[in-house]
Amino acid sequence: MGKLYSQYGSKSLKAIEHFVLIIIAIATIVAIGQEIAHIIKMGEVALADLLLLFIYLEVLAMVGNYAESGKLPVRMPLYIAIVALARYLILDMKGMEDWRILAISVSTLVLASTVIVIRWGQLKLPYPRKEDDH
């Protein structure tokens, strides 16, 4: 069973993984095009538009990084979440209740703190290298 998996299962899963990465990249590029078309149609660039484009750029960078290394850095989705929360706060702050603004702000701080802790852990407590990684 183990030999069968290593021969077919692992390769099949890798193929599916790459297929889905391509779909995510294409969908993100389409979304970028739609956002640029929206900006052109409106005739102005708002901060919310720039933040949304930045989110798309981070998604593309994450796909590229994952395709290149085969590993998904945990920090990249956290960065995307931070920018998404900032965008949400910027867009809807005038209509929000105080408790919601506070909750989003605290959530952003928790995510930023998490990024710092993860980065600190990577620097101070790295995983031991495998022999075949050299």
PDB file of N, CA and C in Angstrom, residues 18-112:
ATOM      1  N   HIS A  18      -0.966  21.609  -7.923  1.00  0.00           N
ATOM      2  CA  HIS A  18      -0.509  22.567  -8.920  1.00  0.00           C
ATOM      3  C   HIS A  18      -1.668  23.088  -9.778  1.00  0.00           C
ATOM      4  N   PHE A  19      -2.608  22.224 -10.088  1.00  0.00           N
ATOM      5  CA  PHE A  19      -3.792  22.639 -10.844  1.00  0.00           C
ATOM      6  C   PHE A  19      -4.579  23.699 -10.075  1.00  0.00           C
ATOM      7  N   VAL A  20      -4.791  23.459  -8.790  1.00  0.00           N
ATOM      8  CA  VAL A  20      -5.539  24.424  -7.968  1.00  0.00           C
ATOM      9  C   VAL A  20      -4.753  25.725  -7.821  1.00  0.00           C
ATOM     10  N   LEU A  21      -3.432  25.647  -7.701  1.00  0.00           N
ATOM     11  CA  LEU A  21      -2.616  26.862  -7.637  1.00  0.00           C
ATOM     12  C   LEU A  21      -2.777  27.691  -8.908  1.00  0.00           C
ATOM     13  N   ILE A  22      -2.821  27.028 -10.061  1.00  0.00           N
ATOM     14  CA  ILE A  22      -3.019  27.731 -11.327  1.00  0.00           C
ATOM     15  C   ILE A  22      -4.390  28.398 -11.349  1.00  0.00           C
ATOM     16  N   ILE A  23      -5.408  27.692 -10.875  1.00  0.00           N
ATOM     17  CA  ILE A  23      -6.761  28.268 -10.827  1.00  0.00           C
ATOM     18  C   ILE A  23      -6.779  29.501  -9.917  1.00  0.00           C
ATOM     19  N   ILE A  24      -6.145  29.401  -8.756  1.00  0.00           N
ATOM     20  CA  ILE A  24      -6.094  30.542  -7.831  1.00  0.00           C
ATOM     21  C   ILE A  24      -5.372  31.715  -8.484  1.00  0.00           C
ATOM     22  N   ALA A  25      -4.265  31.453  -9.154  1.00  0.00           N
ATOM     23  CA  ALA A  25      -3.512  32.526  -9.810  1.00  0.00           C
ATOM     24  C   ALA A  25      -4.344  33.180 -10.913  1.00  0.00           C
ATOM     25  N   ILE A  26      -4.999  32.377 -11.733  1.00  0.00           N
ATOM     26  CA  ILE A  26      -5.832  32.927 -12.814  1.00  0.00           C
ATOM     27  C   ILE A  26      -6.989  33.738 -12.240  1.00  0.00           C
ATOM     28  N   ALA A  27      -7.653  33.207 -11.222  1.00  0.00           N
ATOM     29  CA  ALA A  27      -8.772  33.927 -10.604  1.00  0.00           C
ATOM     30  C   ALA A  27      -8.304  35.250 -10.003  1.00  0.00           C
ATOM     31  N   THR A  28      -7.129  35.250  -9.413  1.00  0.00           N
ATOM     32  CA  THR A  28      -6.593  36.476  -8.820  1.00  0.00           C
ATOM     33  C   THR A  28      -6.262  37.491  -9.908  1.00  0.00           C
ATOM     34  N   ILE A  29      -5.691  37.038 -11.004  1.00  0.00           N
ATOM     35  CA  ILE A  29      -5.380  37.940 -12.120  1.00  0.00           C
ATOM     36  C   ILE A  29      -6.663  38.521 -12.712  1.00  0.00           C
ATOM     37  N   VAL A  30      -7.703  37.703 -12.831  1.00  0.00           N
ATOM     38  CA  VAL A  30      -9.002  38.195 -13.308  1.00  0.00           C
ATOM     39  C   VAL A  30      -9.546  39.249 -12.335  1.00  0.00           C
ATOM     40  N   ALA A  31      -9.441  38.986 -11.042  1.00  0.00           N
ATOM     41  CA  ALA A  31      -9.925  39.949 -10.045  1.00  0.00           C
ATOM     42  C   ALA A  31      -9.144  41.262 -10.130  1.00  0.00           C
ATOM     43  N   ILE A  32      -7.841  41.179 -10.365  1.00  0.00           N
ATOM     44  CA  ILE A  32      -7.028  42.391 -10.532  1.00  0.00           C
ATOM     45  C   ILE A  32      -7.520  43.166 -11.753  1.00  0.00           C
ATOM     46  N   GLY A  33      -7.763  42.461 -12.843  1.00  0.00           N
ATOM     47  CA  GLY A  33      -8.282  43.114 -14.054  1.00  0.00           C
ATOM     48  C   GLY A  33      -9.627  43.783 -13.806  1.00  0.00           C
ATOM     49  N   GLN A  34     -10.501  43.114 -13.072  1.00  0.00           N
ATOM     50  CA  GLN A  34     -11.805  43.689 -12.752  1.00  0.00           C
ATOM     51  C   GLN A  34     -11.655  44.936 -11.887  1.00  0.00           C
ATOM     52  N   GLU A  35     -10.726  44.902 -10.954  1.00  0.00           N
ATOM     53  CA  GLU A  35     -10.514  46.067 -10.087  1.00  0.00           C
ATOM     54  C   GLU A  35      -9.942  47.237 -10.888  1.00  0.00           C
ATOM     55  N   ILE A  36      -9.020  46.945 -11.788  1.00  0.00           N
ATOM     56  CA  ILE A  36      -8.459  48.011 -12.630  1.00  0.00           C
ATOM     57  C   ILE A  36      -9.549  48.590 -13.525  1.00  0.00           C
ATOM     58  N   ALA A  37     -10.408  47.738 -14.089  1.00  0.00           N
ATOM     59  CA  ALA A  37     -11.527  48.218 -14.903  1.00  0.00           C
ATOM     60  C   ALA A  37     -12.457  49.102 -14.073  1.00  0.00           C
ATOM     61  N   HIS A  38     -12.694  48.720 -12.826  1.00  0.00           N
ATOM     62  CA  HIS A  38     -13.532  49.521 -11.919  1.00  0.00           C
ATOM     63  C   HIS A  38     -12.899  50.892 -11.671  1.00  0.00           C
ATOM     64  N   ILE A  39     -11.585  50.906 -11.440  1.00  0.00           N
ATOM     65  CA  ILE A  39     -10.873  52.167 -11.203  1.00  0.00           C
ATOM     66  C   ILE A  39     -10.986  53.071 -12.431  1.00  0.00           C
ATOM     67  N   ILE A  40     -10.797  52.490 -13.609  1.00  0.00           N
ATOM     68  CA  ILE A  40     -10.895  53.273 -14.851  1.00  0.00           C
ATOM     69  C   ILE A  40     -12.310  53.812 -15.032  1.00  0.00           C
ATOM     70  N   LYS A  41     -13.294  52.970 -14.766  1.00  0.00           N
ATOM     71  CA  LYS A  41     -14.695  53.377 -14.910  1.00  0.00           C
ATOM     72  C   LYS A  41     -15.036  54.519 -13.954  1.00  0.00           C
ATOM     73  N   MET A  42     -14.535  54.439 -12.721  1.00  0.00           N
ATOM     74  CA  MET A  42     -14.828  55.474 -11.731  1.00  0.00           C
ATOM     75  C   MET A  42     -14.023  56.756 -11.993  1.00  0.00           C
ATOM     76  N   GLY A  43     -12.905  56.614 -12.672  1.00  0.00           N
ATOM     77  CA  GLY A  43     -12.085  57.776 -12.986  1.00  0.00           C
ATOM     78  C   GLY A  43     -11.259  58.282 -11.823  1.00  0.00           C
ATOM     79  N   GLU A  44     -11.159  57.476 -10.770  1.00  0.00           N
ATOM     80  CA  GLU A  44     -10.343  57.852  -9.612  1.00  0.00           C
ATOM     81  C   GLU A  44      -9.880  56.602  -8.876  1.00  0.00           C
ATOM     82  N   VAL A  45      -8.788  56.768  -8.154  1.00  0.00           N
ATOM     83  CA  VAL A  45      -8.243  55.665  -7.373  1.00  0.00           C
ATOM     84  C   VAL A  45      -8.448  55.992  -5.903  1.00  0.00           C
ATOM     85  N   ALA A  46      -9.195  55.147  -5.227  1.00  0.00           N
ATOM     86  CA  ALA A  46      -9.429  55.337  -3.797  1.00  0.00           C
ATOM     87  C   ALA A  46      -8.463  54.454  -3.012  1.00  0.00           C
ATOM     88  N   LEU A  47      -8.262  54.801  -1.761  1.00  0.00           N
ATOM     89  CA  LEU A  47      -7.390  54.010  -0.898  1.00  0.00           C
ATOM     90  C   LEU A  47      -7.888  52.567  -0.809  1.00  0.00           C
ATOM     91  N   ALA A  48      -9.183  52.379  -0.763  1.00  0.00           N
ATOM     92  CA  ALA A  48      -9.754  51.031  -0.702  1.00  0.00           C
ATOM     93  C   ALA A  48      -9.359  50.216  -1.937  1.00  0.00           C
ATOM     94  N   ASP A  49      -9.304  50.873  -3.092  1.00  0.00           N
ATOM     95  CA  ASP A  49      -8.894  50.189  -4.328  1.00  0.00           C
ATOM     96  C   ASP A  49      -7.439  49.738  -4.235  1.00  0.00           C
ATOM     97  N   LEU A  50      -6.589  50.616  -3.740  1.00  0.00           N
ATOM     98  CA  LEU A  50      -5.172  50.271  -3.595  1.00  0.00           C
ATOM     99  C   LEU A  50      -4.982  49.118  -2.618  1.00  0.00           C
ATOM    100  N   LEU A  51      -5.720  49.155  -1.515  1.00  0.00           N
ATOM    101  CA  LEU A  51      -5.605  48.075  -0.531  1.00  0.00           C
ATOM    102  C   LEU A  51      -6.098  46.754  -1.115  1.00  0.00           C
ATOM    103  N   LEU A  52      -7.148  46.800  -1.910  1.00  0.00           N
ATOM    104  CA  LEU A  52      -7.649  45.577  -2.536  1.00  0.00           C
ATOM    105  C   LEU A  52      -6.622  45.034  -3.536  1.00  0.00           C
ATOM    106  N   LEU A  53      -6.008  45.922  -4.307  1.00  0.00           N
ATOM    107  CA  LEU A  53      -4.955  45.483  -5.229  1.00  0.00           C
ATOM    108  C   LEU A  53      -3.775  44.895  -4.471  1.00  0.00           C
ATOM    109  N   PHE A  54      -3.464  45.488  -3.326  1.00  0.00           N
ATOM    110  CA  PHE A  54      -2.379  44.954  -2.498  1.00  0.00           C
ATOM    111  C   PHE A  54      -2.726  43.550  -1.997  1.00  0.00           C
ATOM    112  N   ILE A  55      -3.967  43.329  -1.620  1.00  0.00           N
ATOM    113  CA  ILE A  55      -4.401  41.998  -1.185  1.00  0.00           C
ATOM    114  C   ILE A  55      -4.220  41.000  -2.333  1.00  0.00           C
ATOM    115  N   TYR A  56      -4.635  41.391  -3.531  1.00  0.00           N
ATOM    116  CA  TYR A  56      -4.461  40.514  -4.686  1.00  0.00           C
ATOM    117  C   TYR A  56      -2.993  40.227  -4.948  1.00  0.00           C
ATOM    118  N   LEU A  57      -2.161  41.246  -4.822  1.00  0.00           N
ATOM    119  CA  LEU A  57      -0.722  41.064  -5.018  1.00  0.00           C
ATOM    120  C   LEU A  57      -0.154  40.078  -4.000  1.00  0.00           C
ATOM    121  N   GLU A  58      -0.589  40.181  -2.759  1.00  0.00           N
ATOM    122  CA  GLU A  58      -0.136  39.250  -1.719  1.00  0.00           C
ATOM    123  C   GLU A  58      -0.587  37.827  -2.019  1.00  0.00           C
ATOM    124  N   VAL A  59      -1.795  37.670  -2.532  1.00  0.00           N
ATOM    125  CA  VAL A  59      -2.283  36.334  -2.899  1.00  0.00           C
ATOM    126  C   VAL A  59      -1.415  35.759  -4.017  1.00  0.00           C
ATOM    127  N   LEU A  60      -1.096  36.580  -5.029  1.00  0.00           N
ATOM    128  CA  LEU A  60      -0.223  36.107  -6.106  1.00  0.00           C
ATOM    129  C   LEU A  60       1.164  35.747  -5.585  1.00  0.00           C
ATOM    130  N   ALA A  61       1.696  36.573  -4.692  1.00  0.00           N
ATOM    131  CA  ALA A  61       3.014  36.289  -4.111  1.00  0.00           C
ATOM    132  C   ALA A  61       2.968  34.986  -3.320  1.00  0.00           C
ATOM    133  N   MET A  62       1.869  34.768  -2.600  1.00  0.00           N
ATOM    134  CA  MET A  62       1.728  33.547  -1.820  1.00  0.00           C
ATOM    135  C   MET A  62       1.661  32.321  -2.742  1.00  0.00           C
ATOM    136  N   VAL A  63       0.917  32.432  -3.834  1.00  0.00           N
ATOM    137  CA  VAL A  63       0.836  31.328  -4.801  1.00  0.00           C
ATOM    138  C   VAL A  63       2.218  31.059  -5.395  1.00  0.00           C
ATOM    139  N   GLY A  64       2.921  32.122  -5.777  1.00  0.00           N
ATOM    140  CA  GLY A  64       4.252  31.963  -6.346  1.00  0.00           C
ATOM    141  C   GLY A  64       5.219  31.326  -5.370  1.00  0.00           C
ATOM    142  N   ASN A  65       5.171  31.784  -4.143  1.00  0.00           N
ATOM    143  CA  ASN A  65       6.046  31.238  -3.110  1.00  0.00           C
ATOM    144  C   ASN A  65       5.738  29.769  -2.873  1.00  0.00           C
ATOM    145  N   TYR A  66       4.459  29.440  -2.796  1.00  0.00           N
ATOM    146  CA  TYR A  66       4.058  28.057  -2.556  1.00  0.00           C
ATOM    147  C   TYR A  66       4.443  27.160  -3.730  1.00  0.00           C
ATOM    148  N   ALA A  67       4.258  27.666  -4.962  1.00  0.00           N
ATOM    149  CA  ALA A  67       4.619  26.874  -6.140  1.00  0.00           C
ATOM    150  C   ALA A  67       6.124  26.648  -6.211  1.00  0.00           C
ATOM    151  N   GLU A  68       6.890  27.652  -5.811  1.00  0.00           N
ATOM    152  CA  GLU A  68       8.346  27.565  -5.887  1.00  0.00           C
ATOM    153  C   GLU A  68       8.934  26.654  -4.811  1.00  0.00           C
ATOM    154  N   SER A  69       8.479  26.836  -3.582  1.00  0.00           N
ATOM    155  CA  SER A  69       9.101  26.127  -2.461  1.00  0.00           C
ATOM    156  C   SER A  69       8.318  24.895  -2.008  1.00  0.00           C
ATOM    157  N   GLY A  70       7.034  24.836  -2.351  1.00  0.00           N
ATOM    158  CA  GLY A  70       6.207  23.731  -1.868  1.00  0.00           C
ATOM    159  C   GLY A  70       5.767  23.923  -0.428  1.00  0.00           C
ATOM    160  N   LYS A  71       6.103  25.078   0.134  1.00  0.00           N
ATOM    161  CA  LYS A  71       5.738  25.374   1.514  1.00  0.00           C
ATOM    162  C   LYS A  71       4.954  26.680   1.552  1.00  0.00           C
ATOM    163  N   LEU A  72       3.954  26.737   2.411  1.00  0.00           N
ATOM    164  CA  LEU A  72       3.147  27.941   2.560  1.00  0.00           C
ATOM    165  C   LEU A  72       3.567  28.652   3.832  1.00  0.00           C
ATOM    166  N   PRO A  73       4.230  29.807   3.704  1.00  0.00           N
ATOM    167  CA  PRO A  73       4.589  30.536   4.910  1.00  0.00           C
ATOM    168  C   PRO A  73       3.332  31.010   5.624  1.00  0.00           C
ATOM    169  N   VAL A  74       3.247  30.737   6.884  1.00  0.00           N
ATOM    170  CA  VAL A  74       2.057  31.083   7.663  1.00  0.00           C
ATOM    171  C   VAL A  74       1.867  32.594   7.719  1.00  0.00           C
ATOM    172  N   ARG A  75       2.952  33.332   7.635  1.00  0.00           N
ATOM    173  CA  ARG A  75       2.855  34.788   7.760  1.00  0.00           C
ATOM    174  C   ARG A  75       2.109  35.430   6.597  1.00  0.00           C
ATOM    175  N   MET A  76       2.191  34.884   5.410  1.00  0.00           N
ATOM    176  CA  MET A  76       1.566  35.530   4.248  1.00  0.00           C
ATOM    177  C   MET A  76       0.049  35.642   4.379  1.00  0.00           C
ATOM    178  N   PRO A  77      -0.661  34.584   4.756  1.00  0.00           N
ATOM    179  CA  PRO A  77      -2.102  34.756   4.965  1.00  0.00           C
ATOM    180  C   PRO A  77      -2.412  35.736   6.109  1.00  0.00           C
ATOM    181  N   LEU A  78      -1.524  35.800   7.086  1.00  0.00           N
ATOM    182  CA  LEU A  78      -1.723  36.770   8.173  1.00  0.00           C
ATOM    183  C   LEU A  78      -1.595  38.201   7.655  1.00  0.00           C
ATOM    184  N   TYR A  79      -0.629  38.439   6.778  1.00  0.00           N
ATOM    185  CA  TYR A  79      -0.495  39.764   6.166  1.00  0.00           C
ATOM    186  C   TYR A  79      -1.757  40.114   5.378  1.00  0.00           C
ATOM    187  N   ILE A  80      -2.251  39.150   4.631  1.00  0.00           N
ATOM    188  CA  ILE A  80      -3.468  39.372   3.843  1.00  0.00           C
ATOM    189  C   ILE A  80      -4.635  39.708   4.764  1.00  0.00           C
ATOM    190  N   ALA A  81      -4.748  38.986   5.866  1.00  0.00           N
ATOM    191  CA  ALA A  81      -5.830  39.247   6.818  1.00  0.00           C
ATOM    192  C   ALA A  81      -5.703  40.636   7.437  1.00  0.00           C
ATOM    193  N   ILE A  82      -4.492  41.054   7.751  1.00  0.00           N
ATOM    194  CA  ILE A  82      -4.282  42.385   8.333  1.00  0.00           C
ATOM    195  C   ILE A  82      -4.718  43.467   7.345  1.00  0.00           C
ATOM    196  N   VAL A  83      -4.303  43.334   6.097  1.00  0.00           N
ATOM    197  CA  VAL A  83      -4.678  44.327   5.088  1.00  0.00           C
ATOM    198  C   VAL A  83      -6.190  44.302   4.851  1.00  0.00           C
ATOM    199  N   ALA A  84      -6.787  43.110   4.851  1.00  0.00           N
ATOM    200  CA  ALA A  84      -8.236  43.004   4.659  1.00  0.00           C
ATOM    201  C   ALA A  84      -8.993  43.683   5.801  1.00  0.00           C
ATOM    202  N   LEU A  85      -8.534  43.487   7.022  1.00  0.00           N
ATOM    203  CA  LEU A  85      -9.176  44.158   8.157  1.00  0.00           C
ATOM    204  C   LEU A  85      -9.004  45.672   8.080  1.00  0.00           C
ATOM    205  N   ALA A  86      -7.817  46.116   7.679  1.00  0.00           N
ATOM    206  CA  ALA A  86      -7.575  47.557   7.535  1.00  0.00           C
ATOM    207  C   ALA A  86      -8.491  48.137   6.453  1.00  0.00           C
ATOM    208  N   ARG A  87      -8.619  47.413   5.364  1.00  0.00           N
ATOM    209  CA  ARG A  87      -9.497  47.865   4.285  1.00  0.00           C
ATOM    210  C   ARG A  87     -10.950  47.948   4.756  1.00  0.00           C
ATOM    211  N   TYR A  88     -11.392  46.930   5.466  1.00  0.00           N
ATOM    212  CA  TYR A  88     -12.757  46.909   6.004  1.00  0.00           C
ATOM    213  C   TYR A  88     -12.981  48.093   6.946  1.00  0.00           C
ATOM    214  N   LEU A  89     -12.014  48.350   7.784  1.00  0.00           N
ATOM    215  CA  LEU A  89     -12.114  49.459   8.736  1.00  0.00           C
ATOM    216  C   LEU A  89     -12.162  50.795   7.996  1.00  0.00           C
ATOM    217  N   ILE A  90     -11.320  50.965   7.007  1.00  0.00           N
ATOM    218  CA  ILE A  90     -11.280  52.214   6.243  1.00  0.00           C
ATOM    219  C   ILE A  90     -12.591  52.450   5.503  1.00  0.00           C
ATOM    220  N   LEU A  91     -13.132  51.401   4.899  1.00  0.00           N
ATOM    221  CA  LEU A  91     -14.351  51.545   4.100  1.00  0.00           C
ATOM    222  C   LEU A  91     -15.591  51.818   4.939  1.00  0.00           C
ATOM    223  N   ASP A  92     -15.703  51.156   6.066  1.00  0.00           N
ATOM    224  CA  ASP A  92     -16.963  51.183   6.809  1.00  0.00           C
ATOM    225  C   ASP A  92     -16.893  51.868   8.168  1.00  0.00           C
ATOM    226  N   MET A  93     -15.810  52.554   8.465  1.00  0.00           N
ATOM    227  CA  MET A  93     -15.630  53.095   9.804  1.00  0.00           C
ATOM    228  C   MET A  93     -16.725  54.089  10.189  1.00  0.00           C
ATOM    229  N   LYS A  94     -17.161  54.910   9.266  1.00  0.00           N
ATOM    230  CA  LYS A  94     -18.163  55.934   9.596  1.00  0.00           C
ATOM    231  C   LYS A  94     -19.493  55.329  10.035  1.00  0.00           C
ATOM    232  N   GLY A  95     -19.834  54.188   9.476  1.00  0.00           N
ATOM    233  CA  GLY A  95     -21.105  53.556   9.801  1.00  0.00           C
ATOM    234  C   GLY A  95     -21.013  52.499  10.897  1.00  0.00           C
ATOM    235  N   MET A  96     -19.836  52.312  11.460  1.00  0.00           N
ATOM    236  CA  MET A  96     -19.641  51.252  12.455  1.00  0.00           C
ATOM    237  C   MET A  96     -19.896  51.759  13.867  1.00  0.00           C
ATOM    238  N   GLU A  97     -20.338  50.842  14.683  1.00  0.00           N
ATOM    239  CA  GLU A  97     -20.454  51.137  16.105  1.00  0.00           C
ATOM    240  C   GLU A  97     -19.064  51.053  16.725  1.00  0.00           C
ATOM    241  N   ASP A  98     -18.909  51.726  17.856  1.00  0.00           N
ATOM    242  CA  ASP A  98     -17.604  51.783  18.514  1.00  0.00           C
ATOM    243  C   ASP A  98     -17.059  50.404  18.856  1.00  0.00           C
ATOM    244  N   TRP A  99     -17.938  49.508  19.325  1.00  0.00           N
ATOM    245  CA  TRP A  99     -17.467  48.185  19.728  1.00  0.00           C
ATOM    246  C   TRP A  99     -16.913  47.404  18.537  1.00  0.00           C
ATOM    247  N   ARG A 100     -17.500  47.617  17.360  1.00  0.00           N
ATOM    248  CA  ARG A 100     -17.024  46.913  16.163  1.00  0.00           C
ATOM    249  C   ARG A 100     -15.650  47.452  15.739  1.00  0.00           C
ATOM    250  N   ILE A 101     -15.485  48.770  15.812  1.00  0.00           N
ATOM    251  CA  ILE A 101     -14.182  49.370  15.489  1.00  0.00           C
ATOM    252  C   ILE A 101     -13.117  48.835  16.443  1.00  0.00           C
ATOM    253  N   LEU A 102     -13.472  48.772  17.722  1.00  0.00           N
ATOM    254  CA  LEU A 102     -12.540  48.253  18.720  1.00  0.00           C
ATOM    255  C   LEU A 102     -12.201  46.784  18.440  1.00  0.00           C
ATOM    256  N   ALA A 103     -13.206  45.994  18.111  1.00  0.00           N
ATOM    257  CA  ALA A 103     -12.989  44.568  17.844  1.00  0.00           C
ATOM    258  C   ALA A 103     -12.071  44.370  16.634  1.00  0.00           C
ATOM    259  N   ILE A 104     -12.278  45.142  15.577  1.00  0.00           N
ATOM    260  CA  ILE A 104     -11.435  45.021  14.390  1.00  0.00           C
ATOM    261  C   ILE A 104     -10.010  45.477  14.707  1.00  0.00           C
ATOM    262  N   SER A 105      -9.891  46.541  15.470  1.00  0.00           N
ATOM    263  CA  SER A 105      -8.563  47.041  15.853  1.00  0.00           C
ATOM    264  C   SER A 105      -7.814  46.019  16.699  1.00  0.00           C
ATOM    265  N   VAL A 106      -8.498  45.429  17.665  1.00  0.00           N
ATOM    266  CA  VAL A 106      -7.869  44.408  18.510  1.00  0.00           C
ATOM    267  C   VAL A 106      -7.501  43.181  17.669  1.00  0.00           C
ATOM    268  N   SER A 107      -8.368  42.798  16.758  1.00  0.00           N
ATOM    269  CA  SER A 107      -8.074  41.658  15.874  1.00  0.00           C
ATOM    270  C   SER A 107      -6.827  41.932  15.043  1.00  0.00           C
ATOM    271  N   THR A 108      -6.704  43.139  14.545  1.00  0.00           N
ATOM    272  CA  THR A 108      -5.526  43.513  13.761  1.00  0.00           C
ATOM    273  C   THR A 108      -4.270  43.446  14.616  1.00  0.00           C
ATOM    274  N   LEU A 109      -4.356  43.935  15.837  1.00  0.00           N
ATOM    275  CA  LEU A 109      -3.206  43.874  16.754  1.00  0.00           C
ATOM    276  C   LEU A 109      -2.827  42.436  17.083  1.00  0.00           C
ATOM    277  N   VAL A 110      -3.829  41.576  17.267  1.00  0.00           N
ATOM    278  CA  VAL A 110      -3.555  40.162  17.554  1.00  0.00           C
ATOM    279  C   VAL A 110      -2.843  39.519  16.360  1.00  0.00           C
ATOM    280  N   LEU A 111      -3.328  39.800  15.154  1.00  0.00           N
ATOM    281  CA  LEU A 111      -2.682  39.241  13.966  1.00  0.00           C
ATOM    282  C   LEU A 111      -1.253  39.760  13.811  1.00  0.00           C
ATOM    283  N   ALA A 112      -1.057  41.059  14.032  1.00  0.00           N
ATOM    284  CA  ALA A 112       0.290  41.630  13.931  1.00  0.00           C
ATOM    285  C   ALA A 112       1.212  41.024  14.991  1.00  0.00           C
TER     286      ALA A 112
END
